[in-house]
Amino acid sequence: MKTFKGGIHPPEEKELVKDNPIADFPLSTTFYVLVQQHLGAPAKPIVKAGDEVKKGQVLSEPLGFVSAPVHAPTSGKIKAISKMVHPVTGLLAPCIVIDADGKDEWTDGLPLERDPSVMTKEELMGAIKAAGIVGMGGATFPTHVKLSPPKEKTIDTFIVNGAECEPYLSSDYRLMLEQPERVLGGTLIAMKILGLDKAILAIEANKPDAIKLMQEKAPSQIQVEPLKVKYPQGAEKQLINALTGKEVPSGGLPMDVGAVVQNAGTCAAIYDACAHGIPLIERITSVTGRGIKHPKNIKVRVGTPIQDVLEFCGGLLDAAKIIFGGPMMGIAQFSDDISIMKGTSGVLVLTEKDTNISRYSGCISCGRCVEACPMCLIPSTLSKAGEKSMWELAVNNDLLDCVECGSCTYVCPANRPIVHFVKYLKALQRAANAKKKGA
Ligand code: SF4
Ligand code: SF4
């Protein structure tokens, strides 16, 4: 079965939630919609306190091409343009607070009924851009940008990422199992935009029922490819390598080897935007871990307070840590005063037993991190550079090629927080560059 070099085999832990069908999350009374839901330039609020809004109405407009609008998740009144903790950066960020009116009324004209197969590429792209779609696997890069490669790049491979290699999470699995038409419909739309007549839908072999169903449902242009179960099989560069044998060059992007990758959830959102004009205002999220009473897969609106989500799932049980995303690449939260975002693929609640809070010690040069690294880096060198804040040394040792997958940290017998060192070094490098530019 196809795979990449390196990687690890952490316990899958998917049985906690994988067999739970997607549950509709009831409407919250108040929504906290962060304006920055994507990578790239921020969006600018165009509503003010006191305004009445309808579901799907634009709340903030993108500032630039690499940006995305944000829409109202329900109808109601804008209570405030405030600030709240951003779950990804940990900093206070602009947030639009909506008091829901409980009517959940769509803005004028939505949802539409139209046939994407008769729409032009420009109309499809316009629908995707207007819907504020971003990478829903967690990367949150604006989708219309990924689907607009520069003219000099020849794209010959479109991959739908259904690997879901992060332990615990099952949101993409449930989506493929319960709503395969949305994923396949979005795949056909993306193929049309890219001018391709074939695509690969990649799924890890630990989801045999999703593989079988997709093989039955997919049209002949979409090849369903089972992949070996190994972390981080769903990382873009590893997925491309496993399926095509090509290596994205150092500092390069998938389009440099002719590939575009979109997550399965993103494809479903593409379908909704093109067939129904529906913006990205809700997503499927796995709420899981031994620290939550009743793990569930939920269909939840963007901006829903996390306290409501935890309560809906029965509340906490000896919870020690709340993570947005999975245990490998997710981000631990220091507060539960946060809300669901477009990229929240999971809310993982770990007990103390499931966390590793041991102190780290010196590197014993065992080489396990080197063996595990899917990017063929020397993580031990990066961690030593991190201890001494030597970002230039780290850059010379391919710091910027690190995909922050956490495989090195997972295998390190000295418990060295290598990914944290990497993130710290990248921040130092960005700060030094900004200083040089006088920013
Ligand atoms: S160095 Fe980066 S890419 Fe390599 S294993 Fe560690 S986190 Fe992953
Ligand atoms: S796994 Fe840890 S102890 Fe071993 S070489 Fe890497 S950083 Fe050093």
Short mmCIF file of N, CA, C and O and ligand atoms in Angstrom, two decimals, residues 7-8 231-232 238 328-329 368-380 382-383 398-399 401-411 418-420 422 426, ligand 1:
data_model
loop_
_atom_site.label_atom_id
_atom_site.label_comp_id
_atom_site.label_asym_id
_atom_site.label_seq_id
_atom_site.Cartn_x
_atom_site.Cartn_y
_atom_site.Cartn_z
N GLY A 7 7.83 8.79 9.51
CA GLY A 7 6.51 8.74 10.12
C GLY A 7 6.46 7.83 11.33
O GLY A 7 7.44 7.15 11.67
N ILE A 8 5.31 7.82 11.98
CA ILE A 8 5.15 7.07 13.23
C ILE A 8 3.78 6.39 13.27
O ILE A 8 2.94 6.64 12.41
N TYR A 231 1.20 8.00 10.44
CA TYR A 231 1.15 9.45 10.66
C TYR A 231 2.44 10.10 10.16
O TYR A 231 3.50 9.54 10.41
N PRO A 232 2.50 11.24 9.49
CA PRO A 232 1.39 12.08 9.05
C PRO A 232 1.03 11.84 7.58
O PRO A 232 1.35 12.65 6.71
N GLN A 238 3.50 14.75 2.21
CA GLN A 238 3.61 13.29 2.35
C GLN A 238 2.57 12.60 1.48
O GLN A 238 2.83 11.55 0.88
N MET A 328 -1.62 15.58 17.68
CA MET A 328 -0.31 15.76 17.07
C MET A 328 -0.08 17.18 16.57
O MET A 328 0.96 17.78 16.82
N MET A 329 -1.04 17.73 15.86
CA MET A 329 -0.85 19.06 15.28
C MET A 329 -1.82 20.09 15.84
O MET A 329 -1.79 21.26 15.46
N ARG A 368 16.29 8.69 17.08
CA ARG A 368 14.90 8.26 16.79
C ARG A 368 14.13 9.35 16.06
O ARG A 368 13.29 9.07 15.21
N CYS A 369 14.40 10.61 16.41
CA CYS A 369 13.66 11.71 15.75
C CYS A 369 14.02 11.78 14.27
O CYS A 369 13.17 12.09 13.43
N VAL A 370 15.27 11.48 13.95
CA VAL A 370 15.73 11.54 12.55
C VAL A 370 15.01 10.46 11.74
O VAL A 370 14.53 10.70 10.63
N GLU A 371 14.90 9.30 12.35
CA GLU A 371 14.22 8.18 11.68
C GLU A 371 12.73 8.50 11.46
O GLU A 371 12.14 8.14 10.44
N ALA A 372 12.13 9.20 12.43
CA ALA A 372 10.68 9.47 12.34
C ALA A 372 10.34 10.63 11.42
O ALA A 372 9.23 10.70 10.89
N CYS A 373 11.28 11.55 11.21
CA CYS A 373 10.94 12.78 10.50
C CYS A 373 10.55 12.51 9.03
O CYS A 373 11.36 12.04 8.25
N PRO A 374 9.32 12.83 8.64
CA PRO A 374 8.88 12.57 7.26
C PRO A 374 9.49 13.55 6.26
O PRO A 374 9.38 13.35 5.06
N MET A 375 10.14 14.62 6.78
CA MET A 375 10.75 15.60 5.88
C MET A 375 12.26 15.39 5.79
O MET A 375 12.98 16.22 5.22
N CYS A 376 12.75 14.27 6.35
CA CYS A 376 14.18 13.93 6.33
C CYS A 376 15.04 15.06 6.94
O CYS A 376 16.12 15.37 6.42
N LEU A 377 14.56 15.69 8.00
CA LEU A 377 15.33 16.73 8.70
C LEU A 377 16.10 16.08 9.86
O LEU A 377 15.96 14.88 10.11
N ILE A 378 16.88 16.91 10.56
CA ILE A 378 17.56 16.43 11.76
C ILE A 378 16.94 17.19 12.94
O ILE A 378 17.44 18.24 13.36
N PRO A 379 15.83 16.70 13.45
CA PRO A 379 15.11 17.44 14.49
C PRO A 379 15.94 17.71 15.73
O PRO A 379 15.76 18.73 16.40
N SER A 380 16.89 16.78 16.07
CA SER A 380 17.71 17.00 17.28
C SER A 380 18.50 18.30 17.15
O SER A 380 18.64 19.06 18.11
N LEU A 382 17.63 20.93 15.39
CA LEU A 382 16.68 22.05 15.53
C LEU A 382 16.36 22.29 17.00
O LEU A 382 16.27 23.43 17.46
N SER A 383 16.22 21.20 17.76
CA SER A 383 15.86 21.39 19.18
C SER A 383 17.03 22.01 19.94
O SER A 383 16.82 22.86 20.81
N ASP A 398 17.43 23.63 7.54
CA ASP A 398 16.11 23.40 6.93
C ASP A 398 14.92 23.60 7.87
O ASP A 398 13.88 22.94 7.71
N LEU A 399 15.06 24.54 8.80
CA LEU A 399 13.96 24.85 9.73
C LEU A 399 12.63 25.06 8.99
O LEU A 399 11.59 24.54 9.40
N ASP A 401 11.49 23.90 6.35
CA ASP A 401 10.85 22.73 5.73
C ASP A 401 10.08 21.89 6.75
O ASP A 401 9.38 20.94 6.37
N CYS A 402 10.23 22.22 8.02
CA CYS A 402 9.53 21.44 9.06
C CYS A 402 8.03 21.69 8.92
O CYS A 402 7.58 22.83 8.89
N VAL A 403 7.25 20.62 8.85
CA VAL A 403 5.80 20.75 8.71
C VAL A 403 5.09 20.71 10.07
O VAL A 403 3.87 20.65 10.14
N GLU A 404 5.88 20.70 11.12
CA GLU A 404 5.36 20.74 12.50
C GLU A 404 4.41 19.59 12.79
O GLU A 404 3.39 19.75 13.45
N CYS A 405 4.77 18.41 12.30
CA CYS A 405 3.89 17.24 12.46
C CYS A 405 3.98 16.63 13.86
O CYS A 405 3.08 15.90 14.27
N GLY A 406 5.07 16.90 14.56
CA GLY A 406 5.21 16.39 15.94
C GLY A 406 5.72 14.97 16.03
O GLY A 406 5.83 14.43 17.14
N SER A 407 6.06 14.34 14.92
CA SER A 407 6.53 12.94 14.97
C SER A 407 7.80 12.83 15.81
O SER A 407 7.99 11.87 16.57
N CYS A 408 8.70 13.81 15.67
CA CYS A 408 9.97 13.79 16.41
C CYS A 408 9.72 13.88 17.91
O CYS A 408 10.28 13.10 18.69
N THR A 409 8.83 14.78 18.30
CA THR A 409 8.53 14.96 19.72
C THR A 409 7.92 13.68 20.28
O THR A 409 8.24 13.26 21.39
N TYR A 410 7.06 13.05 19.49
CA TYR A 410 6.37 11.84 19.94
C TYR A 410 7.35 10.71 20.28
O TYR A 410 7.16 10.00 21.26
N VAL A 411 8.42 10.58 19.48
CA VAL A 411 9.32 9.43 19.70
C VAL A 411 10.49 9.76 20.64
O VAL A 411 11.22 8.86 21.04
N ILE A 418 10.34 19.30 20.73
CA ILE A 418 11.01 19.75 19.49
C ILE A 418 10.12 20.67 18.67
O ILE A 418 10.57 21.69 18.15
N VAL A 419 8.83 20.34 18.55
CA VAL A 419 7.94 21.19 17.74
C VAL A 419 7.83 22.58 18.35
O VAL A 419 7.78 23.58 17.64
N HIS A 420 7.78 22.65 19.67
CA HIS A 420 7.71 23.97 20.31
C HIS A 420 8.97 24.77 20.00
O HIS A 420 8.90 25.97 19.75
N VAL A 422 10.75 24.43 17.34
CA VAL A 422 10.64 24.80 15.92
C VAL A 422 9.76 26.04 15.77
O VAL A 422 10.11 26.99 15.08
N LYS A 426 10.93 29.65 14.35
CA LYS A 426 10.29 30.28 13.19
C LYS A 426 9.81 31.69 13.56
O LYS A 426 9.89 32.61 12.75
S1 SF4 B 1 11.28 18.17 12.51
FE1 SF4 B 1 9.32 18.94 11.86
S2 SF4 B 1 8.75 17.70 10.07
FE2 SF4 B 1 10.39 16.62 11.16
S3 SF4 B 1 9.31 15.23 12.55
FE3 SF4 B 1 9.74 17.09 13.72
S4 SF4 B 1 7.89 18.31 13.47
FE4 SF4 B 1 7.80 16.74 11.87
#
